[in-house]
Amino acid sequence: MKSWDREVSGKTVVVTGIGMMTAIADDRETTWEKLLASESGIKFDHQLQLPIARINALEDPHSSRSQYLLEKATLEAIADANLDIPLPNCGVVIGSSRSNQRELELLLDSPEKLLSENQWWQSQPANLSAQIANLLQTQAPVFAPMAACATANWAIAQACELIRSGQCELAIAGATDAAITPLTIAGFQKINVLAKSGVHPFSKEREGFALGEGAAVLVLESLDSAKKRGANIYGKVLGWAITNDAYHATSPNPDNHMAEIALRDCLRRSQITVDQAGYINVHGTATQLNDAREAELIQQFFPNIAVSATKGATGHTLGATGMIEAAFCLLALRDRLLPPCVGMQTPAFDLQIIRQVERSPNLQYALNFSFGFGGQNAIVAFGQELSR
């Protein structure tokens, strides 16, 4: 039986379009090429005295920065999927961790704008997904999940459910964040998770992450719809699992129990084994606690799997980070190339960490790990036929 024909339940969901805005580059293919070349979008900001991953993009006076990045990524994904607007029956699931917090902080300096320009309403979290619904001119369901740094994998799961349940044949899963703001920086400095000089995932030298801006969007549709359109297929969403530690506001539970359950459930629902999974894009924040926790989980289940963390290239884009990394998983499956762990120095764990881009001609399955504050554990599995 071919993997495309194997279903756990409901309709088979595939990815037919990808759009990205990152600090590495402002499109999908250039971002991917520069990542494979180990280039990083993280620069040291002398004013903030921190490494930061900003996107070199002009301000749009008609939308928030998160919205601007999201719309650019959405239009690229729609074009990549060879679709045209309007898309009246397209589901929309847009996630964000900080949403329009940047604009809300700016409004504190000019409170008169709250009423005169209606900026308060435009800065609300649900407005991100509402604006994409307006852009696509859809009347299908619209969701706005928020689950800290696990938000993007939640968005993928919700978009898939819209298709698998028969509510839509097509859905957008996107995530965006542009939260390089005084309040965000102060909060992360308070809990000592920001890097002071550089980002070094899974290294003895790791000291934390660099805040980044970014957005990514996936076009999901049923396999039947993709075949009818003759669409290019990056891969199939095999399955996912989401759990929560219910342990602490920021720290994960040290016993890893709920993360283990998420991993086991994702593999079971995806109908793949630990031996079949060929690559993990790990959460890899380069903090002391997160990297150690992830390394322990991987060592327990996957003694020989190839892994890489890509936040050393993109920065940590909070709610958007998992969508960018999901795109990297799909591009890895397309090209049979494994991206490097940018910023890696002295290995701190016994893992098969990719130091330079590697060819993987038999790569068929990839996992995307996302772990968020509050103990959010979200894992998504992607697959592609070797004979495609």
mmCIF file of C-alpha atoms in Angstrom:
data_model
loop_
_atom_site.group_PDB
_atom_site.id
_atom_site.type_symbol
_atom_site.label_atom_id
_atom_site.label_comp_id
_atom_site.label_asym_id
_atom_site.label_seq_id
_atom_site.Cartn_x
_atom_site.Cartn_y
_atom_site.Cartn_z
ATOM 1 C CA MET A 1 0.000 0.000 0.000
ATOM 2 C CA LYS A 2 1.443 3.408 -0.928
ATOM 3 C CA SER A 3 1.848 5.894 1.904
ATOM 4 C CA TRP A 4 -0.336 8.467 0.098
ATOM 5 C CA ASP A 5 -3.255 6.041 0.202
ATOM 6 C CA ARG A 6 -2.854 5.155 3.877
ATOM 7 C CA GLU A 7 -5.239 7.040 6.150
ATOM 8 C CA VAL A 8 -5.848 6.903 9.870
ATOM 9 C CA SER A 9 -9.244 8.583 9.569
ATOM 10 C CA GLY A 10 -10.873 11.248 7.464
ATOM 11 C CA LYS A 11 -9.325 12.756 4.355
ATOM 12 C CA THR A 12 -5.641 12.732 3.510
ATOM 13 C CA VAL A 13 -4.153 16.223 3.906
ATOM 14 C CA VAL A 14 -1.238 17.461 1.821
ATOM 15 C CA VAL A 15 0.768 20.682 1.592
ATOM 16 C CA THR A 16 0.696 22.383 -1.805
ATOM 17 C CA GLY A 17 2.052 25.855 -1.044
ATOM 18 C CA ILE A 18 4.608 27.500 1.252
ATOM 19 C CA GLY A 19 5.315 31.162 1.962
ATOM 20 C CA MET A 20 7.920 32.617 4.322
ATOM 21 C CA MET A 21 9.223 35.912 5.642
ATOM 22 C CA THR A 22 12.319 35.486 7.807
ATOM 23 C CA ALA A 23 15.335 37.435 8.969
ATOM 24 C CA ILE A 24 17.406 35.344 6.539
ATOM 25 C CA ALA A 25 15.405 36.405 3.469
ATOM 26 C CA ASP A 26 11.935 37.618 2.492
ATOM 27 C CA ASP A 27 10.866 34.586 0.463
ATOM 28 C CA ARG A 28 10.781 30.805 0.655
ATOM 29 C CA GLU A 29 13.529 29.687 -1.711
ATOM 30 C CA THR A 30 16.138 32.290 -0.704
ATOM 31 C CA THR A 31 15.549 31.542 2.961
ATOM 32 C CA TRP A 32 16.036 27.832 2.282
ATOM 33 C CA GLU A 33 19.172 28.348 0.180
ATOM 34 C CA LYS A 34 20.778 30.589 2.795
ATOM 35 C CA LEU A 35 19.871 28.199 5.611
ATOM 36 C CA LEU A 36 21.542 25.332 3.741
ATOM 37 C CA ALA A 37 24.618 27.570 3.419
ATOM 38 C CA SER A 38 24.575 28.109 7.223
ATOM 39 C CA GLU A 39 23.819 31.813 6.897
ATOM 40 C CA SER A 40 22.112 33.557 9.796
ATOM 41 C CA GLY A 41 19.771 36.535 10.002
ATOM 42 C CA ILE A 42 20.813 37.274 13.592
ATOM 43 C CA LYS A 43 22.721 40.522 14.047
ATOM 44 C CA PHE A 44 24.000 42.221 17.184
ATOM 45 C CA ASP A 45 21.892 45.260 18.007
ATOM 46 C CA HIS A 46 24.155 47.816 19.676
ATOM 47 C CA GLN A 47 21.237 49.863 20.957
ATOM 48 C CA LEU A 48 19.605 46.896 22.677
ATOM 49 C CA GLN A 49 22.954 45.241 23.429
ATOM 50 C CA LEU A 50 21.471 41.943 22.278
ATOM 51 C CA PRO A 51 21.626 39.656 19.225
ATOM 52 C CA ILE A 52 18.368 40.160 17.318
ATOM 53 C CA ALA A 53 16.857 38.687 14.125
ATOM 54 C CA ARG A 54 15.005 41.583 12.472
ATOM 55 C CA ILE A 55 13.486 41.487 9.019
ATOM 56 C CA ASN A 56 14.697 44.204 6.689
ATOM 57 C CA ALA A 57 11.257 45.361 5.590
ATOM 58 C CA LEU A 58 9.602 48.750 5.307
ATOM 59 C CA GLU A 59 6.857 49.713 7.721
ATOM 60 C CA ASP A 60 3.302 49.538 6.394
ATOM 61 C CA PRO A 61 1.195 52.371 7.848
ATOM 62 C CA HIS A 62 -2.015 50.470 7.079
ATOM 63 C CA SER A 63 -1.278 47.308 9.072
ATOM 64 C CA SER A 64 0.659 46.028 12.040
ATOM 65 C CA ARG A 65 4.110 44.596 11.464
ATOM 66 C CA SER A 66 2.917 41.068 12.259
ATOM 67 C CA GLN A 67 0.072 41.529 9.786
ATOM 68 C CA TYR A 68 2.392 42.857 7.093
ATOM 69 C CA LEU A 69 4.745 39.858 7.381
ATOM 70 C CA LEU A 70 1.792 37.467 7.451
ATOM 71 C CA GLU A 71 0.167 38.901 4.330
ATOM 72 C CA LYS A 72 3.438 38.702 2.395
ATOM 73 C CA ALA A 73 3.874 35.046 3.363
ATOM 74 C CA THR A 74 0.214 34.271 2.579
ATOM 75 C CA LEU A 75 0.387 35.727 -0.915
ATOM 76 C CA GLU A 76 3.580 33.779 -1.628
ATOM 77 C CA ALA A 77 1.985 30.541 -0.429
ATOM 78 C CA ILE A 78 -1.163 31.122 -2.509
ATOM 79 C CA ALA A 79 0.924 31.798 -5.619
ATOM 80 C CA ASP A 80 3.112 28.762 -4.898
ATOM 81 C CA ALA A 81 0.010 26.569 -4.727
ATOM 82 C CA ASN A 82 -1.127 27.984 -8.084
ATOM 83 C CA LEU A 83 -4.326 29.366 -6.579
ATOM 84 C CA ASP A 84 -6.128 32.634 -7.244
ATOM 85 C CA ILE A 85 -8.047 34.937 -4.941
ATOM 86 C CA PRO A 86 -10.958 34.908 -4.140
ATOM 87 C CA LEU A 87 -11.005 31.600 -2.263
ATOM 88 C CA PRO A 88 -14.509 31.648 -0.732
ATOM 89 C CA ASN A 89 -14.326 28.128 0.756
ATOM 90 C CA CYS A 90 -10.803 28.284 2.193
ATOM 91 C CA GLY A 91 -10.452 27.709 5.941
ATOM 92 C CA VAL A 92 -8.149 30.080 7.806
ATOM 93 C CA VAL A 93 -6.111 29.227 10.914
ATOM 94 C CA ILE A 94 -3.647 31.939 11.912
ATOM 95 C CA GLY A 95 -1.666 31.675 15.125
ATOM 96 C CA SER A 96 0.549 34.095 16.995
ATOM 97 C CA SER A 97 2.124 34.258 20.416
ATOM 98 C CA ARG A 98 2.381 38.052 20.796
ATOM 99 C CA SER A 99 0.117 38.984 17.846
ATOM 100 C CA ASN A 100 0.005 42.813 17.671
ATOM 101 C CA GLN A 101 1.665 43.492 21.014
ATOM 102 C CA ARG A 102 4.194 45.748 19.286
ATOM 103 C CA GLU A 103 1.447 48.122 18.166
ATOM 104 C CA LEU A 104 -0.309 48.003 21.534
ATOM 105 C CA GLU A 105 2.920 49.056 23.235
ATOM 106 C CA LEU A 106 3.320 51.889 20.768
ATOM 107 C CA LEU A 107 -0.213 53.043 21.538
ATOM 108 C CA LEU A 108 0.767 53.542 25.171
ATOM 109 C CA ASP A 109 2.836 56.491 23.989
ATOM 110 C CA SER A 110 -0.109 57.930 22.024
ATOM 111 C CA PRO A 111 -3.333 56.908 23.809
ATOM 112 C CA GLU A 112 -5.387 59.433 21.829
ATOM 113 C CA LYS A 113 -5.079 57.128 18.818
ATOM 114 C CA LEU A 114 -7.131 54.455 20.571
ATOM 115 C CA LEU A 115 -10.361 56.228 19.648
ATOM 116 C CA SER A 116 -9.397 58.515 16.800
ATOM 117 C CA GLU A 117 -7.944 55.823 14.527
ATOM 118 C CA ASN A 118 -9.548 52.664 15.930
ATOM 119 C CA GLN A 119 -6.055 51.238 16.340
ATOM 120 C CA TRP A 120 -6.981 49.465 19.540
ATOM 121 C CA TRP A 121 -9.361 47.142 17.687
ATOM 122 C CA GLN A 122 -6.945 46.633 14.818
ATOM 123 C CA SER A 123 -4.333 45.498 17.338
ATOM 124 C CA GLN A 124 -6.408 42.685 18.839
ATOM 125 C CA PRO A 125 -5.090 39.097 18.365
ATOM 126 C CA ALA A 126 -8.088 37.818 16.378
ATOM 127 C CA ASN A 127 -7.634 40.609 13.846
ATOM 128 C CA LEU A 128 -4.698 38.767 12.259
ATOM 129 C CA SER A 129 -6.859 35.864 11.095
ATOM 130 C CA ALA A 130 -9.787 38.171 10.285
ATOM 131 C CA GLN A 131 -7.610 40.224 7.941
ATOM 132 C CA ILE A 132 -6.386 37.095 6.125
ATOM 133 C CA ALA A 133 -10.016 35.976 5.760
ATOM 134 C CA ASN A 134 -10.746 39.369 4.193
ATOM 135 C CA LEU A 135 -7.716 39.076 1.932
ATOM 136 C CA LEU A 136 -8.839 35.663 0.673
ATOM 137 C CA GLN A 137 -12.530 36.674 0.614
ATOM 138 C CA THR A 138 -13.527 33.478 2.356
ATOM 139 C CA GLN A 139 -16.640 32.625 4.327
ATOM 140 C CA ALA A 140 -15.209 29.363 5.672
ATOM 141 C CA PRO A 141 -14.287 28.838 9.362
ATOM 142 C CA VAL A 142 -11.613 31.173 10.759
ATOM 143 C CA PHE A 143 -9.537 30.370 13.870
ATOM 144 C CA ALA A 144 -6.852 32.183 15.867
ATOM 145 C CA PRO A 145 -5.021 29.730 18.184
ATOM 146 C CA MET A 146 -2.502 30.887 20.785
ATOM 147 C CA ALA A 147 -0.284 28.347 22.585
ATOM 148 C CA ALA A 148 2.982 30.179 23.254
ATOM 149 C CA CYS A 149 5.824 28.803 21.121
ATOM 150 C CA ALA A 150 3.783 25.711 20.207
ATOM 151 C CA THR A 151 1.183 27.863 18.446
ATOM 152 C CA ALA A 152 2.156 27.008 14.865
ATOM 153 C CA ASN A 153 1.798 23.257 15.259
ATOM 154 C CA TRP A 154 -1.616 23.888 16.822
ATOM 155 C CA ALA A 155 -2.535 25.895 13.716
ATOM 156 C CA ILE A 156 -1.457 23.052 11.421
ATOM 157 C CA ALA A 157 -3.510 20.559 13.429
ATOM 158 C CA GLN A 158 -6.638 22.751 13.392
ATOM 159 C CA ALA A 159 -6.340 23.418 9.659
ATOM 160 C CA CYS A 160 -5.972 19.690 9.018
ATOM 161 C CA GLU A 161 -9.074 18.959 11.069
ATOM 162 C CA LEU A 162 -11.100 21.360 8.918
ATOM 163 C CA ILE A 163 -10.142 19.265 5.892
ATOM 164 C CA ARG A 164 -10.286 15.804 7.438
ATOM 165 C CA SER A 165 -13.760 16.497 8.854
ATOM 166 C CA GLY A 166 -15.033 17.574 5.443
ATOM 167 C CA GLN A 167 -15.688 21.210 6.361
ATOM 168 C CA CYS A 168 -13.191 22.454 3.737
ATOM 169 C CA GLU A 169 -11.167 21.049 0.876
ATOM 170 C CA LEU A 170 -8.613 23.824 1.319
ATOM 171 C CA ALA A 171 -7.219 25.649 4.369
ATOM 172 C CA ILE A 172 -4.479 28.123 5.229
ATOM 173 C CA ALA A 173 -2.302 27.407 8.268
ATOM 174 C CA GLY A 174 -0.144 30.394 9.174
ATOM 175 C CA ALA A 175 1.708 31.980 12.066
ATOM 176 C CA THR A 176 3.353 35.341 12.588
ATOM 177 C CA ASP A 177 5.174 37.330 15.261
ATOM 178 C CA ALA A 178 7.112 40.592 15.379
ATOM 179 C CA ALA A 179 7.652 40.962 19.090
ATOM 180 C CA ILE A 180 10.989 42.729 19.425
ATOM 181 C CA THR A 181 9.461 45.132 21.937
ATOM 182 C CA PRO A 182 10.529 46.584 25.301
ATOM 183 C CA LEU A 183 7.992 44.534 27.269
ATOM 184 C CA THR A 184 8.861 41.266 25.530
ATOM 185 C CA ILE A 185 12.585 41.828 25.969
ATOM 186 C CA ALA A 186 12.159 42.769 29.640
ATOM 187 C CA GLY A 187 10.067 39.672 30.298
ATOM 188 C CA PHE A 188 12.519 37.247 28.727
ATOM 189 C CA GLN A 189 15.472 38.956 30.394
ATOM 190 C CA LYS A 190 13.707 38.526 33.728
ATOM 191 C CA ILE A 191 13.674 34.746 33.300
ATOM 192 C CA ASN A 192 17.206 34.741 31.855
ATOM 193 C CA VAL A 193 16.563 33.085 28.485
ATOM 194 C CA LEU A 194 17.946 35.694 26.061
ATOM 195 C CA ALA A 195 21.388 35.237 24.515
ATOM 196 C CA LYS A 196 23.863 37.998 25.248
ATOM 197 C CA SER A 197 26.332 37.409 22.438
ATOM 198 C CA GLY A 198 25.220 34.589 20.113
ATOM 199 C CA VAL A 199 22.866 31.635 19.636
ATOM 200 C CA HIS A 200 24.412 28.176 19.992
ATOM 201 C CA PRO A 201 21.794 25.392 20.054
ATOM 202 C CA PHE A 202 22.753 22.131 21.796
ATOM 203 C CA SER A 203 26.229 23.510 22.505
ATOM 204 C CA LYS A 204 28.135 23.751 25.766
ATOM 205 C CA GLU A 205 28.354 27.480 24.989
ATOM 206 C CA ARG A 206 24.570 27.971 24.771
ATOM 207 C CA GLU A 207 23.244 30.976 26.684
ATOM 208 C CA GLY A 208 19.755 31.520 25.299
ATOM 209 C CA PHE A 209 17.864 32.610 22.186
ATOM 210 C CA ALA A 210 17.724 35.730 20.038
ATOM 211 C CA LEU A 211 14.291 37.243 19.516
ATOM 212 C CA GLY A 212 13.274 37.271 15.861
ATOM 213 C CA GLU A 213 10.569 38.455 13.498
ATOM 214 C CA GLY A 214 8.932 36.149 11.005
ATOM 215 C CA ALA A 215 5.904 34.598 9.391
ATOM 216 C CA ALA A 216 5.184 31.429 7.466
ATOM 217 C CA VAL A 217 2.096 30.032 5.782
ATOM 218 C CA LEU A 218 1.196 26.575 4.477
ATOM 219 C CA VAL A 219 -1.555 25.831 1.976
ATOM 220 C CA LEU A 220 -3.213 22.587 3.031
ATOM 221 C CA GLU A 221 -5.755 20.685 0.974
ATOM 222 C CA SER A 222 -7.221 17.252 0.594
ATOM 223 C CA LEU A 223 -5.260 14.861 -1.571
ATOM 224 C CA ASP A 224 -8.279 14.536 -3.879
ATOM 225 C CA SER A 225 -8.393 18.297 -4.393
ATOM 226 C CA ALA A 226 -4.647 18.484 -5.048
ATOM 227 C CA LYS A 227 -4.822 15.658 -7.594
ATOM 228 C CA LYS A 228 -7.760 17.243 -9.409
ATOM 229 C CA ARG A 229 -5.861 20.525 -9.702
ATOM 230 C CA GLY A 230 -2.630 18.811 -10.692
ATOM 231 C CA ALA A 231 -0.981 20.660 -7.805
ATOM 232 C CA ASN A 232 2.603 20.201 -6.717
ATOM 233 C CA ILE A 233 2.713 18.336 -3.393
ATOM 234 C CA TYR A 234 5.465 19.052 -0.868
ATOM 235 C CA GLY A 235 4.333 16.313 1.475
ATOM 236 C CA LYS A 236 1.550 14.871 3.540
ATOM 237 C CA VAL A 237 0.596 15.841 7.083
ATOM 238 C CA LEU A 238 0.762 12.375 8.608
ATOM 239 C CA GLY A 239 -0.373 13.233 12.104
ATOM 240 C CA TRP A 240 0.183 15.310 15.208
ATOM 241 C CA ALA A 241 -0.176 15.270 18.971
ATOM 242 C CA ILE A 242 -0.580 18.042 21.534
ATOM 243 C CA THR A 243 -0.253 17.747 25.324
ATOM 244 C CA ASN A 244 0.311 20.079 28.255
ATOM 245 C CA ASP A 245 2.447 19.576 31.378
ATOM 246 C CA ALA A 246 0.210 21.638 33.721
ATOM 247 C CA TYR A 247 3.347 22.115 35.790
ATOM 248 C CA HIS A 248 4.708 25.690 35.755
ATOM 249 C CA ALA A 249 4.114 29.026 34.025
ATOM 250 C CA THR A 250 7.420 28.909 32.134
ATOM 251 C CA SER A 251 9.455 25.800 33.000
ATOM 252 C CA PRO A 252 8.705 22.381 31.472
ATOM 253 C CA ASN A 253 8.142 19.413 33.760
ATOM 254 C CA PRO A 254 11.566 17.818 34.306
ATOM 255 C CA ASP A 255 10.122 14.297 34.075
ATOM 256 C CA ASN A 256 9.308 14.836 30.336
ATOM 257 C CA HIS A 257 6.233 12.642 30.785
ATOM 258 C CA MET A 258 3.738 14.671 28.758
ATOM 259 C CA ALA A 259 6.313 15.369 26.052
ATOM 260 C CA GLU A 260 6.831 11.602 25.781
ATOM 261 C CA ILE A 261 3.083 11.073 25.436
ATOM 262 C CA ALA A 262 2.927 13.702 22.678
ATOM 263 C CA LEU A 263 5.723 11.976 20.798
ATOM 264 C CA ARG A 264 4.251 8.483 21.192
ATOM 265 C CA ASP A 265 0.802 9.685 20.132
ATOM 266 C CA CYS A 266 2.165 11.546 17.096
ATOM 267 C CA LEU A 267 4.037 8.456 15.891
ATOM 268 C CA ARG A 268 1.008 6.214 16.501
ATOM 269 C CA ARG A 269 -1.410 8.517 14.675
ATOM 270 C CA SER A 270 1.071 8.975 11.845
ATOM 271 C CA GLN A 271 1.598 5.202 11.568
ATOM 272 C CA ILE A 272 5.368 5.495 11.536
ATOM 273 C CA THR A 273 7.990 3.962 13.818
ATOM 274 C CA VAL A 274 10.996 5.551 15.486
ATOM 275 C CA ASP A 275 13.197 3.727 12.984
ATOM 276 C CA GLN A 276 11.339 5.198 9.997
ATOM 277 C CA ALA A 277 11.549 8.836 11.115
ATOM 278 C CA GLY A 278 14.567 10.280 9.336
ATOM 279 C CA TYR A 279 14.841 13.869 10.601
ATOM 280 C CA ILE A 280 13.708 16.086 13.470
ATOM 281 C CA ASN A 281 13.652 19.856 13.341
ATOM 282 C CA VAL A 282 13.981 20.339 17.074
ATOM 283 C CA HIS A 283 12.667 23.288 19.067
ATOM 284 C CA GLY A 284 16.272 24.048 20.012
ATOM 285 C CA THR A 285 16.023 27.406 21.754
ATOM 286 C CA ALA A 286 19.659 27.238 22.952
ATOM 287 C CA THR A 287 18.574 27.700 26.566
ATOM 288 C CA GLN A 288 20.099 25.460 29.223
ATOM 289 C CA LEU A 289 16.827 23.828 30.235
ATOM 290 C CA ASN A 290 15.036 23.382 26.895
ATOM 291 C CA ASP A 291 17.965 21.865 25.026
ATOM 292 C CA ALA A 292 18.715 19.411 27.840
ATOM 293 C CA ARG A 293 15.059 18.372 28.018
ATOM 294 C CA GLU A 294 14.813 17.842 24.259
ATOM 295 C CA ALA A 295 18.099 15.968 24.108
ATOM 296 C CA GLU A 296 16.910 13.565 26.802
ATOM 297 C CA LEU A 297 13.661 12.945 24.918
ATOM 298 C CA ILE A 298 15.445 12.305 21.620
ATOM 299 C CA GLN A 299 18.064 10.028 23.207
ATOM 300 C CA GLN A 300 15.306 7.973 24.783
ATOM 301 C CA PHE A 301 13.391 7.388 21.532
ATOM 302 C CA PHE A 302 15.761 8.003 18.596
ATOM 303 C CA PRO A 303 19.364 6.938 19.221
ATOM 304 C CA ASN A 304 20.453 7.521 15.607
ATOM 305 C CA ILE A 305 18.117 10.115 14.114
ATOM 306 C CA ALA A 306 19.475 13.232 12.377
ATOM 307 C CA VAL A 307 18.491 16.471 14.115
ATOM 308 C CA SER A 308 19.056 20.166 13.639
ATOM 309 C CA ALA A 309 17.883 23.389 15.258
ATOM 310 C CA THR A 310 17.350 26.328 12.925
ATOM 311 C CA LYS A 311 16.759 29.162 15.422
ATOM 312 C CA GLY A 312 20.454 29.981 15.137
ATOM 313 C CA ALA A 313 19.587 31.214 11.631
ATOM 314 C CA THR A 314 16.074 32.649 11.998
ATOM 315 C CA GLY A 315 16.111 33.718 15.613
ATOM 316 C CA HIS A 316 13.266 32.660 17.888
ATOM 317 C CA THR A 317 10.099 34.013 16.286
ATOM 318 C CA LEU A 318 7.903 32.782 19.156
ATOM 319 C CA GLY A 319 4.483 31.715 17.810
ATOM 320 C CA ALA A 320 5.710 31.788 14.213
ATOM 321 C CA THR A 321 8.784 29.679 14.804
ATOM 322 C CA GLY A 322 7.075 26.309 14.464
ATOM 323 C CA MET A 323 5.531 27.249 11.111
ATOM 324 C CA ILE A 324 8.892 28.333 9.723
ATOM 325 C CA GLU A 325 10.367 25.054 10.949
ATOM 326 C CA ALA A 326 7.465 23.056 9.504
ATOM 327 C CA ALA A 327 8.298 24.661 6.161
ATOM 328 C CA PHE A 328 11.926 23.591 6.621
ATOM 329 C CA CYS A 329 10.774 19.999 7.233
ATOM 330 C CA LEU A 330 8.758 20.035 4.006
ATOM 331 C CA LEU A 331 11.593 21.568 1.982
ATOM 332 C CA ALA A 332 13.942 18.941 3.405
ATOM 333 C CA LEU A 333 11.555 16.230 2.186
ATOM 334 C CA ARG A 334 11.291 17.883 -1.230
ATOM 335 C CA ASP A 335 15.039 18.190 -1.791
ATOM 336 C CA ARG A 336 16.238 15.247 0.357
ATOM 337 C CA LEU A 337 18.559 17.696 2.111
ATOM 338 C CA LEU A 338 18.989 18.099 5.863
ATOM 339 C CA PRO A 339 19.644 21.681 7.026
ATOM 340 C CA PRO A 340 22.508 22.415 9.417
ATOM 341 C CA CYS A 341 22.296 23.378 13.071
ATOM 342 C CA VAL A 342 23.414 26.970 12.571
ATOM 343 C CA GLY A 343 25.388 28.361 15.521
ATOM 344 C CA MET A 344 26.419 24.942 16.803
ATOM 345 C CA GLN A 345 29.812 24.979 18.529
ATOM 346 C CA THR A 346 30.916 22.369 21.078
ATOM 347 C CA PRO A 347 28.314 19.559 21.244
ATOM 348 C CA ALA A 348 26.792 19.215 24.701
ATOM 349 C CA PHE A 349 24.814 16.030 24.019
ATOM 350 C CA ASP A 350 25.268 12.669 22.346
ATOM 351 C CA LEU A 351 23.045 13.382 19.354
ATOM 352 C CA GLN A 352 23.446 13.104 15.583
ATOM 353 C CA ILE A 353 23.444 16.853 15.050
ATOM 354 C CA ILE A 354 23.837 18.082 11.480
ATOM 355 C CA ARG A 355 26.815 20.450 11.310
ATOM 356 C CA GLN A 356 26.724 21.070 7.537
ATOM 357 C CA VAL A 357 24.018 20.409 4.985
ATOM 358 C CA GLU A 358 23.665 16.680 4.327
ATOM 359 C CA ARG A 359 22.060 14.712 1.507
ATOM 360 C CA SER A 360 19.518 12.124 2.587
ATOM 361 C CA PRO A 361 18.274 10.286 -0.533
ATOM 362 C CA ASN A 362 16.030 7.961 1.490
ATOM 363 C CA LEU A 363 14.402 10.645 3.615
ATOM 364 C CA GLN A 364 10.690 9.936 3.822
ATOM 365 C CA TYR A 365 9.501 11.247 7.197
ATOM 366 C CA ALA A 366 10.285 14.383 9.198
ATOM 367 C CA LEU A 367 9.111 15.528 12.624
ATOM 368 C CA ASN A 368 8.621 19.103 13.807
ATOM 369 C CA PHE A 369 9.047 19.622 17.571
ATOM 370 C CA SER A 370 7.526 22.688 19.253
ATOM 371 C CA PHE A 371 7.529 23.228 23.011
ATOM 372 C CA GLY A 372 6.045 26.355 24.543
ATOM 373 C CA PHE A 373 5.962 28.128 27.889
ATOM 374 C CA GLY A 374 3.276 26.739 30.135
ATOM 375 C CA GLY A 375 4.302 23.193 29.201
ATOM 376 C CA GLN A 376 2.814 23.169 25.707
ATOM 377 C CA ASN A 377 4.057 20.134 23.732
ATOM 378 C CA ALA A 378 3.128 19.977 20.033
ATOM 379 C CA ILE A 379 4.632 17.599 17.473
ATOM 380 C CA VAL A 380 3.698 17.225 13.798
ATOM 381 C CA ALA A 381 4.877 14.497 11.407
ATOM 382 C CA PHE A 382 5.260 15.031 7.654
ATOM 383 C CA GLY A 383 5.875 12.435 4.952
ATOM 384 C CA GLN A 384 6.593 12.123 1.268
ATOM 385 C CA GLU A 385 6.786 9.140 -1.070
ATOM 386 C CA LEU A 386 10.299 8.204 -2.146
ATOM 387 C CA SER A 387 9.024 7.342 -5.627
ATOM 388 C CA ARG A 388 7.303 10.692 -6.129
#
